Short mmCIF file of C-alpha atoms in Angstrom, two decimals:
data_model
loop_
_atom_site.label_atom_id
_atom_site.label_comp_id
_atom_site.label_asym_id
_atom_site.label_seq_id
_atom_site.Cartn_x
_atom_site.Cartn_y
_atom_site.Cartn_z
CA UNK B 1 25.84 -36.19 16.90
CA UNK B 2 23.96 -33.44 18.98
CA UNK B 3 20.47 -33.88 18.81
CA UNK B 4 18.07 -30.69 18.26
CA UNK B 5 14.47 -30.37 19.16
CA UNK B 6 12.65 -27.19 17.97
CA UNK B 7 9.06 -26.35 19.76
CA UNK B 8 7.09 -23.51 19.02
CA UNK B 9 7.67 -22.84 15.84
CA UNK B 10 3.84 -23.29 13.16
CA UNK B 11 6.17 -25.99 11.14
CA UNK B 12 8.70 -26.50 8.13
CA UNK B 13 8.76 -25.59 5.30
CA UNK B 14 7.99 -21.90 5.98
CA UNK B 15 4.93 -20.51 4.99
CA UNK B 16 4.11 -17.64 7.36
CA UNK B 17 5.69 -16.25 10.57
CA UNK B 18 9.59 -14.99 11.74
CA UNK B 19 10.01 -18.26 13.98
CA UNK B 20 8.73 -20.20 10.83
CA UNK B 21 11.86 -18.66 8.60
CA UNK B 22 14.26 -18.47 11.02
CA UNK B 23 13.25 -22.77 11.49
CA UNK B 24 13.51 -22.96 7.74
CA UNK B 25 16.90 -21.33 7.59
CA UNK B 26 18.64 -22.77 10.37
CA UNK B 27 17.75 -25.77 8.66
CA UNK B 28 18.77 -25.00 5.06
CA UNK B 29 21.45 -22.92 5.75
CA UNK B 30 23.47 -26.20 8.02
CA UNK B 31 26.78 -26.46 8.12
CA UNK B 32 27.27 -28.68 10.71
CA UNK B 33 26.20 -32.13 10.30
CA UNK B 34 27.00 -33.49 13.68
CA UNK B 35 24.16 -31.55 14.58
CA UNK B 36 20.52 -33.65 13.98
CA UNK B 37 17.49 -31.27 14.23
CA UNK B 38 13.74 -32.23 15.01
CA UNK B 39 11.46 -30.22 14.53
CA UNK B 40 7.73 -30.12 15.85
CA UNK B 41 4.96 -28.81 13.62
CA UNK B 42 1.51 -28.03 13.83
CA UNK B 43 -1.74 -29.48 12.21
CA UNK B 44 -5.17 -29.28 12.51
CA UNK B 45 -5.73 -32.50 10.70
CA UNK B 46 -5.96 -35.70 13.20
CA UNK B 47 -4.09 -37.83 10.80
CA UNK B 48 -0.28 -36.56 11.21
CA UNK B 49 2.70 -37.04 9.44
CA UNK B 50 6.10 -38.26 9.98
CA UNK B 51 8.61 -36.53 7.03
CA UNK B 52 12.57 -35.29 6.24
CA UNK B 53 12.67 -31.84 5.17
CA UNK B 54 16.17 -30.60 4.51
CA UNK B 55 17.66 -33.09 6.44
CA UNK B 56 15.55 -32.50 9.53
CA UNK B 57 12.90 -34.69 11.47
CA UNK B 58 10.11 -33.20 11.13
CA UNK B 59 6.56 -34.79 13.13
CA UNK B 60 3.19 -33.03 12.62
CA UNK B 61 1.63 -32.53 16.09
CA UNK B 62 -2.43 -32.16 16.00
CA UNK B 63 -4.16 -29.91 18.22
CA UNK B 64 -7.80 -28.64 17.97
CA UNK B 65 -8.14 -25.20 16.37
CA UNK B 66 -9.51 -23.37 19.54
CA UNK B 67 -8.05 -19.95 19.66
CA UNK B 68 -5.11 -18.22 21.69
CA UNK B 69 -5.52 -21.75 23.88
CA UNK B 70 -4.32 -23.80 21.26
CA UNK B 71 -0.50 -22.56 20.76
CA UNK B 72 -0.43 -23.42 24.55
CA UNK B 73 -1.61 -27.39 23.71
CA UNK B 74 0.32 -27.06 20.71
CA UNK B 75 3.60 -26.73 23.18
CA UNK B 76 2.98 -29.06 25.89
CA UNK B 77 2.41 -31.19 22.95
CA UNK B 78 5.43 -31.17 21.65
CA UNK B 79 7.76 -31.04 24.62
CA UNK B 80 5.78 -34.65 25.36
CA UNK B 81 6.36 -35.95 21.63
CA UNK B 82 10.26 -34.70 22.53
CA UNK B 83 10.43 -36.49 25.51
CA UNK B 84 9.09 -39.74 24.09
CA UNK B 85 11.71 -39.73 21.37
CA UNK B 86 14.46 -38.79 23.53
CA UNK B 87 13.91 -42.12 25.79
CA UNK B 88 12.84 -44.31 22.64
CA UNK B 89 15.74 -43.72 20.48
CA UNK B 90 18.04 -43.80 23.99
CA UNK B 91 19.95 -39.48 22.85
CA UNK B 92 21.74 -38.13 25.31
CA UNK B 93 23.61 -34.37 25.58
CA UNK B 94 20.97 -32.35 23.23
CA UNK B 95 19.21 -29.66 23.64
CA UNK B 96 15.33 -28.69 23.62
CA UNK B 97 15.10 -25.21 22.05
CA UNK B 98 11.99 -23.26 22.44
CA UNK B 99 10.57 -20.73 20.38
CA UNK B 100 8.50 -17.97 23.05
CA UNK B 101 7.56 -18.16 26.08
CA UNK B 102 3.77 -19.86 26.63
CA UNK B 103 4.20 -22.63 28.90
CA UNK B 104 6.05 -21.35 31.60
CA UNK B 105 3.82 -22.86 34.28
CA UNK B 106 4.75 -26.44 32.89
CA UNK B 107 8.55 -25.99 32.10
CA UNK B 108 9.72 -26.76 35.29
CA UNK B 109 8.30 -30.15 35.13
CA UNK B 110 9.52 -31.06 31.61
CA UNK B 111 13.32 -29.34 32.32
CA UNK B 112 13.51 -31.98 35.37
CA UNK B 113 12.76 -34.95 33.02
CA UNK B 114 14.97 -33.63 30.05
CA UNK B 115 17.92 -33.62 32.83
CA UNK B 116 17.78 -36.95 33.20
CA UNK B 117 18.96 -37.75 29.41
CA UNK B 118 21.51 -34.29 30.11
CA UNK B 119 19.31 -32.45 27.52
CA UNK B 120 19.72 -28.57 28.21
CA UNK B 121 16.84 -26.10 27.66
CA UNK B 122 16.79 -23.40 25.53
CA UNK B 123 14.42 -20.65 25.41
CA UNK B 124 14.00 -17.92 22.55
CA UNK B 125 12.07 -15.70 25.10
CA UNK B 126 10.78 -13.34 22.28
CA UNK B 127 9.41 -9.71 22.58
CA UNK B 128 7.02 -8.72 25.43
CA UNK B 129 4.25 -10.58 24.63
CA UNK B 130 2.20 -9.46 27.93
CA UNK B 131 2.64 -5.90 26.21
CA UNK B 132 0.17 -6.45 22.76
CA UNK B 133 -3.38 -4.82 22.81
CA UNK B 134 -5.11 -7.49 21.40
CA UNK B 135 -4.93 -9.71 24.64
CA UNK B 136 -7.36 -9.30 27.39
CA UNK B 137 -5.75 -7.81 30.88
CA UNK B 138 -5.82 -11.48 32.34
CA UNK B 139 -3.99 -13.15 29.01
CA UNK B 140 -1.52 -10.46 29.56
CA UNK B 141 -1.36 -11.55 33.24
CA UNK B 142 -0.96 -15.11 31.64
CA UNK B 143 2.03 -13.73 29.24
CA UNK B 144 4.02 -12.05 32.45
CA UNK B 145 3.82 -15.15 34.46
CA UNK B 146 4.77 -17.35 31.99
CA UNK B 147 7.65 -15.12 30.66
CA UNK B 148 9.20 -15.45 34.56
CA UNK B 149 8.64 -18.95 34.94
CA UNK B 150 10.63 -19.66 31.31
CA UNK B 151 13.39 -17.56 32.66
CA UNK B 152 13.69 -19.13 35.92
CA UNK B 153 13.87 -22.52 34.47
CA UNK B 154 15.42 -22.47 31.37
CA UNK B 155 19.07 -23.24 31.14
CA UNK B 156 20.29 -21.01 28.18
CA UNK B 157 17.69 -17.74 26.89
CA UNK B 158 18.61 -17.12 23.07
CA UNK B 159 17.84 -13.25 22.97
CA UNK B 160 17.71 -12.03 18.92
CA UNK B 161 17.73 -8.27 20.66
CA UNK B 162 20.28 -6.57 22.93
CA UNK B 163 17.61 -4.67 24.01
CA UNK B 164 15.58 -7.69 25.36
CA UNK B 165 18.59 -9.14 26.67
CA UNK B 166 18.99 -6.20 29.09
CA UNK B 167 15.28 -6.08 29.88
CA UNK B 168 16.07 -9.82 30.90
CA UNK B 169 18.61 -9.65 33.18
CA UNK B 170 17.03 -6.30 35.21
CA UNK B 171 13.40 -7.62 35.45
CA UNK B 172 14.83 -11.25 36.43
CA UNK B 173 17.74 -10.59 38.24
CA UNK B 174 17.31 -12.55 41.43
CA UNK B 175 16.98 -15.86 39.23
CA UNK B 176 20.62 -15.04 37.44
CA UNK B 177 20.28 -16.18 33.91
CA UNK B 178 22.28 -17.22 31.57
CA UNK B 179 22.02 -15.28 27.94
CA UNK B 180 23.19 -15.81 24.94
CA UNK B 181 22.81 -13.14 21.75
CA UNK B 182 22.39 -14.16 18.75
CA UNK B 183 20.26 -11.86 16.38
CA UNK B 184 17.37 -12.82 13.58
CA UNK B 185 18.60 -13.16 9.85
CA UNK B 186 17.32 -11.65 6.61
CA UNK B 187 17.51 -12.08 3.18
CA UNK B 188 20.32 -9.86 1.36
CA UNK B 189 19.84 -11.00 -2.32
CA UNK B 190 17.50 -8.92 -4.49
CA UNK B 191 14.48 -9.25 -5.87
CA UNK B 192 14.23 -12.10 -9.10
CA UNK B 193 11.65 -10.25 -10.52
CA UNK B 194 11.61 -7.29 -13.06
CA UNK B 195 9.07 -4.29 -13.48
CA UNK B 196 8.44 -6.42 -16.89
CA UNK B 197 6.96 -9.78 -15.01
CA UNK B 198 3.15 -10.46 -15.37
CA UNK B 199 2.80 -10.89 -11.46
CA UNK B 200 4.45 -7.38 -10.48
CA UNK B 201 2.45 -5.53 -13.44
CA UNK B 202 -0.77 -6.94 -12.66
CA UNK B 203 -0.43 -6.27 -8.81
CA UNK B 204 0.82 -2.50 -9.39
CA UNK B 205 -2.29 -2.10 -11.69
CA UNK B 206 -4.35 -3.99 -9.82
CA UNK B 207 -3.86 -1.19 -6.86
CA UNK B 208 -2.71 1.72 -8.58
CA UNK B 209 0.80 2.33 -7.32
CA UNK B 210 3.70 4.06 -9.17
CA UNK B 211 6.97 2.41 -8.69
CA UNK B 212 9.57 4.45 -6.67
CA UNK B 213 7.15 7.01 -5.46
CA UNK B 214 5.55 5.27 -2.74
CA UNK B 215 5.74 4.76 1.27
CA UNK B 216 5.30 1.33 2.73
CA UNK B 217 3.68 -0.17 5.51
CA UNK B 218 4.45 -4.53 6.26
CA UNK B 219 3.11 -5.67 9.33
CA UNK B 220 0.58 -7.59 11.53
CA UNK B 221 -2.51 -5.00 11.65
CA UNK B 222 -2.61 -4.39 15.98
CA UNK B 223 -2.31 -1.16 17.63
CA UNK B 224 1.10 -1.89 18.82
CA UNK B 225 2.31 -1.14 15.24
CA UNK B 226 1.43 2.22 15.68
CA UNK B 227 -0.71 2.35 12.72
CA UNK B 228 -3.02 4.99 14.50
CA UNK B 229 -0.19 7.52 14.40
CA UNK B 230 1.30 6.81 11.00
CA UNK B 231 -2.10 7.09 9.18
CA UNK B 232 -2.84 10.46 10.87
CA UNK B 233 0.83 11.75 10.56
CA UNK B 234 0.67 10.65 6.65
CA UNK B 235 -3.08 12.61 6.25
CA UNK B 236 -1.48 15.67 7.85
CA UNK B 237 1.54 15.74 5.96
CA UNK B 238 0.85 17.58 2.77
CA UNK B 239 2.68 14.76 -0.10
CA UNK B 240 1.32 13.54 -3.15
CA UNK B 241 2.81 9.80 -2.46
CA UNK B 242 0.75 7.01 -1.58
CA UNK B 243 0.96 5.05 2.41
CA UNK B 244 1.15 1.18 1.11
CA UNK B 245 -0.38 -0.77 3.55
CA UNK B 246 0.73 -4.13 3.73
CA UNK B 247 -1.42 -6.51 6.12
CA UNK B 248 -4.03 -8.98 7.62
CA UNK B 249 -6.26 -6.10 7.49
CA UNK B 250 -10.02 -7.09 8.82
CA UNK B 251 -12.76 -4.62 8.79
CA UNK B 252 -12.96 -5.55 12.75
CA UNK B 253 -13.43 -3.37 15.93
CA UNK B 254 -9.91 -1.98 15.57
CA UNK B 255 -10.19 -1.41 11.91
CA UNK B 256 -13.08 0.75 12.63
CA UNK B 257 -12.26 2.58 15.34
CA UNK B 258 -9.37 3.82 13.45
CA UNK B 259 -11.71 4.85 10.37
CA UNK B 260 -13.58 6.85 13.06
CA UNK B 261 -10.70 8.53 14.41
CA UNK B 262 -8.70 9.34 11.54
CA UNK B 263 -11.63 8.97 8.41
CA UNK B 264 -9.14 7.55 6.25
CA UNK B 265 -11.37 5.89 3.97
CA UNK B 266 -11.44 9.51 2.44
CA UNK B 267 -7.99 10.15 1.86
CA UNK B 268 -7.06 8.13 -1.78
CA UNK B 269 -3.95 8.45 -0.76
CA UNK B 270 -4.00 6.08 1.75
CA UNK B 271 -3.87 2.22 0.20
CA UNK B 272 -4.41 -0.75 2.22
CA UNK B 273 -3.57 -4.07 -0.04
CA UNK B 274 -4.30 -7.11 1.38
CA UNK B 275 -0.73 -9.34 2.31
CA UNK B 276 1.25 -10.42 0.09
CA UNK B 277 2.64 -14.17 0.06
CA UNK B 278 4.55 -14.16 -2.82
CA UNK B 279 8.36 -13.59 -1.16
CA UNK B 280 10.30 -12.49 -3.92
CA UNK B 281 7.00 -9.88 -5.22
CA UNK B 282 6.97 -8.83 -1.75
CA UNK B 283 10.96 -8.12 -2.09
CA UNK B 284 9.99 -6.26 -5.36
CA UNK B 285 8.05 -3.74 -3.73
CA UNK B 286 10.00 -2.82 -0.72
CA UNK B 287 12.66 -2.28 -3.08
CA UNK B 288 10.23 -0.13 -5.13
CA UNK B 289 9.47 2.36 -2.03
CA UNK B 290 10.47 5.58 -1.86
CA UNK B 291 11.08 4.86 1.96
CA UNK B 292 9.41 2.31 4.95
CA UNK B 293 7.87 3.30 8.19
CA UNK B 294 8.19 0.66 10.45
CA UNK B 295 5.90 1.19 13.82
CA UNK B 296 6.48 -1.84 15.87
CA UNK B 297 6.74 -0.85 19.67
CA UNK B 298 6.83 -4.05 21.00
CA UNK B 299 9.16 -7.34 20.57
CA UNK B 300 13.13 -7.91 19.90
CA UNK B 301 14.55 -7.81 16.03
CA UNK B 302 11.36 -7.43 14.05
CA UNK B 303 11.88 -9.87 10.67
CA UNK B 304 9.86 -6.80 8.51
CA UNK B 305 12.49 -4.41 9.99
CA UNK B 306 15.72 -6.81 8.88
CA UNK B 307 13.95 -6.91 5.27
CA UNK B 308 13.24 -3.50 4.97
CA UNK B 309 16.91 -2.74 6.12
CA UNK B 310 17.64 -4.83 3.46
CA UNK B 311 15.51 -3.83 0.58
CA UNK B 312 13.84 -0.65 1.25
CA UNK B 313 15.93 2.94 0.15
CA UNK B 314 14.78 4.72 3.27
CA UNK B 315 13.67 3.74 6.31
CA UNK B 316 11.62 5.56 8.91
CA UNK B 317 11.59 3.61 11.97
CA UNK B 318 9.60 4.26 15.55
CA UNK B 319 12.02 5.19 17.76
CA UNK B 320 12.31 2.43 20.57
CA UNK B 321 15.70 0.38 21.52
CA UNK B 322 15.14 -2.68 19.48
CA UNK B 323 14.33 -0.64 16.24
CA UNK B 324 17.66 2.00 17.16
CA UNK B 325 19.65 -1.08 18.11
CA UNK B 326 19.21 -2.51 14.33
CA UNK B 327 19.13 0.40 12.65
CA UNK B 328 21.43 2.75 14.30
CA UNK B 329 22.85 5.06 11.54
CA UNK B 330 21.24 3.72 8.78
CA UNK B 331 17.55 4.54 9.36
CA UNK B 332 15.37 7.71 10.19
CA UNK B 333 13.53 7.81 13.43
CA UNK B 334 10.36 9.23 14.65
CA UNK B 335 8.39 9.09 18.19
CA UNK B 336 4.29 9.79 19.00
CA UNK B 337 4.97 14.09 19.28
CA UNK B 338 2.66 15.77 16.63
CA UNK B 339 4.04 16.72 13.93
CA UNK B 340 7.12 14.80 13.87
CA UNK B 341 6.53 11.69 11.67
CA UNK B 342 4.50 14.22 9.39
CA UNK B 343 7.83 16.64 9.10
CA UNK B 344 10.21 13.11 8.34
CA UNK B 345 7.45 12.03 5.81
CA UNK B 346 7.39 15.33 3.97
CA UNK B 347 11.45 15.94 4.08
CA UNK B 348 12.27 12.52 2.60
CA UNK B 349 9.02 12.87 -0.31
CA UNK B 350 10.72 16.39 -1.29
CA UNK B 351 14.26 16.04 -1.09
CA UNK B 352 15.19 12.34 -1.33
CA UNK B 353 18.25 12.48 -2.55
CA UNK B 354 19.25 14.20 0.61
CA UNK B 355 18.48 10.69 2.36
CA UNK B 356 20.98 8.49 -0.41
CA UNK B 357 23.18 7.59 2.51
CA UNK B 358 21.04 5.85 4.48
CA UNK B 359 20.45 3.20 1.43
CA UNK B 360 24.16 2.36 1.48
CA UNK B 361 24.66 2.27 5.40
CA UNK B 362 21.13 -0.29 6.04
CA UNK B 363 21.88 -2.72 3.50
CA UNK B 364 25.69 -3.31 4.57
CA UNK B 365 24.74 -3.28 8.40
CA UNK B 366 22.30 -6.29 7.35
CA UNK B 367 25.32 -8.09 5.41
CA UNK B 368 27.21 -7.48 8.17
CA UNK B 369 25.63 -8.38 11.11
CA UNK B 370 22.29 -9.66 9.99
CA UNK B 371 22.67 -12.39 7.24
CA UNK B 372 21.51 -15.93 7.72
CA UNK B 373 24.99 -17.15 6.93
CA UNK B 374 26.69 -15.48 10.60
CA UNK B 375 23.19 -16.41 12.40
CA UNK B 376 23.29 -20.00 11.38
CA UNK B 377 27.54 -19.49 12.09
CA UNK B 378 26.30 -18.03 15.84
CA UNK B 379 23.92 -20.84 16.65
CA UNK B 380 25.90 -24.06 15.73
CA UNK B 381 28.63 -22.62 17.58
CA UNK B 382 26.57 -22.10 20.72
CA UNK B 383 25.18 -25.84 19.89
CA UNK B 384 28.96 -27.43 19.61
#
C-alpha cells in the first residue's frame, strides 16, 4: 500500500477552488487501490472531524480565520498532523504531496523528518504567486522566497504547465530539480440541464441575457485577469452582445478604480453577475456563449481555461505561454496593444461562423490531453 498525504488543498468534498477539484478527482476518479490517500482539510470550527470520503482519510485541521497568515498555519499544520500519523500508524515509502508553495522557510525541517520513515516530498509549485497585485511588495517578497526554498527542498515538483516547468528549471538551476508534468483535468461531459429547467430560466431572466449571443468572463476579480483591458476593449468595440461577468466581484478599491477609468457602470452592455456555484448551471452557460475571453496573466493551467476549452464555442484567450500552451490551435489570442482585443471581439460577434473550427479543435484537445481520466492515469503512475 503507498500511503498519500495531500496538504494545501481548502478540503474534500470540493466546494470551491482548482486544488479543491483536482483533490476531489484524484480521489473519485482511483484506480489504484494500493494507493491510500489522506487528505488534510481546513476548518474554522475548533471541534474537528475525523471522516472517509471516497475512500480517503480525510482530518479537519482548525486554524483561526486571520487573513493571508492563516493558509500559512493552515500548512505547517498539516505537515505536523502528517508527521504524527506517519510515526503512529508505523507507514513507510509514501509520499507528502503539497499543493503551492507557502511554507518554504519550514520545508527543510519537515523533509528531514519525513526521510526518516523514506517518505518523498512532493510539491505542486503552482503559478507565480509573488506575481498577483493584490499582495503587498513584502508578501510578494514572502511568495519569491518561499517559492525557492520549496524548490530546493522538495524531492519531486508536479508542474500542471510546461510553461512553469521551464520557468523552474532556468530561475532554479543551480539547485537541479527534479520535474515531473502532469497537467490539470476538466470536465468533458455536457451540461445536464436544458434551456427548459426552472434554475437556467430564472437566472437568464433574472440578468437579462440571450442564450448564444453573449461573451463570457469566469474568474477571480484581481487585476492580473486583465479585466481592465477587456472591459475597455469590449466598450470600444462597436457589438450589440453583452460581456458576462462571472465573479467575486466587491465594490472595493479595485472595483472602483476601474469604474473611474473605464465608467462602465454606463455601458448596459456590460453585465457583472455575481458567481455562480451551481456546476452543471455554470456548464450551461459557457456552453451558451457566443465565445470566452480568458485574461489570466499569471499561474500554470488555469481550471476556467480547461472548462472553457471544454464548453465554450470560441475562445479568446490572453496571449501568454501557459494560455498558448493549452490552447494552441484551438483558441483565439489577443495581447494589451489597443485595438486588438476590440478587432477579435467584433470579428467573432459578426462573422461567427467563420470561427466553427475552433469549437471542434478545443474540445478534442481537452479529451485528449486534458481529461481527469489520463491525469488521474499520469499521477498513480508517478505514485507506483
Amino acid at each position: 500500500m503507498k500511503d498519500v498525504f495531500i496538504v494545501g488543498s481548502k478540503g474534500i468534498p470540493a466546494k470551491y477552488g482548482g486544488f479543491e477539484t483536482f483533490v476531489d478527482n484524484l480521489v473519485t476518479h482511483q484506480v489504484d487501490k494500493n494507493i491510500k490517500y489522506h487528505v488534510a482539510c481546513m476548518t474554522f470550527q475548533k471541534q474537528v472531524r475525523c471522516y472517509e470520503y471516497q475512500g480517503a482519510d480525510c482530518q479537519e485541521i482548525f486554524v483561526p480565520n486571520i487573513g493571508g497568515a492563516k493558509a500559512i498555519i493552515y500548512d505547517l499544520k498539516a505537515l505536523r498532523w502528517s508527521l504524527e500519523k506517519i510515526k503512529k500508524s508505523k507507514l513507510r515509502d509514501g509520499i507528502v504531496y503539497i499543493l503551492a508553495c507557502r511554507i518554504g522557510p519550514f520545508l527543510n525541517y519537515y523533509v528531514a523528518k519525513l526521510h526518516q520513515y523514506n517518505f518523498k516530498v512532493w510539491v505542486n509549485p503552482d503559478g507565480h504567486e509573488w506575481k498577483r497585485a493584490k499582495w503587498s511588495k513584502p508578501v510578494r517578497s514572502y511568495w519569491k522566497v518561499s517559492e525557492r526554498l520549496m524548490v530546493k527542498n522538495a524531492d519531486l515538483l508536479i508542474c500542471d504547465s510546461k510553461t512553469i516547468e521551464k520557468y523552474i528549471h532556468k530561475e532554479y538551476e543551480k539547485y537541479t530539480p527534479k520535474t515531473e508534468f502532469i497537467a490539470y483535468g476538466a470536465d468533458t461531459t455536457s451540461s445536464t440541464l436544458n434551456k427548459k429547467d426552472l434554475v437556467v430560466e430564472k437566472w437568464y431572466k433574472k440578468n437579462n441575457i440571450t442564450f448564444d449571443k453573449y461573451f463570457l468572463i469566469v474568474g477571480r476579480f484581481v487585476p492580473e485577469n486583465n479585466f481592465e483591458t477587456i472591459i475597455r476593449e469590449f466598450m470600444n468595440s462597436n457589438v450589440k452582445n453583452d460581456l458576462i461577468i462571472v465573479t467575486n466581484v466587491e465594490k472595493n478599491n479595485f472595483y472602483e478604480n476601474l469604474e473611474r477609468k473605464t465608467h462602465f457602470e454606463r455601458d448596459l452592455r456590460i453585465k457583472f453577475v455575481g458567481t455562480v456555484y451551481n456546476q452543471q448551471l455554470l456548464k450551461f452557460i459557457r456552453e451558451h456563449a457566443l465565445a470566452y475571453i480568458h485574461g489570466h496573466s499569471v499561474g500554470g493551467t488555469n481550471p476556467s481555461l480547461l472548462e472553457a476549452l471544454a464548453s465554450t464555442k470560441i475562445n479568446l484567450l490572453y496571449d501568454v505561454g501557459f494560455n498558448r500552451e493549452v490552447g494552441e490551435n484551438s483558441a483565439l489570442y489577443w495581447g494589451n496593444r489597443i485595438g486588438n482585443l476590440a478587432d477579435v471581439i467584433q470579428r467573432v460577434s459578426t462573422t461567427p461562423c467563420e470561427f466553427s473550427k475552433y469549437c471542434e479543435n478545443s474540445k478534442k484537445r481537452i479529451e485528449k490531453f486534458y481529461s481527469w481520466e489520463r491525469i488521474i492515469k499520469d499521477y498513480e503512475e508517478t505514485m507506483r
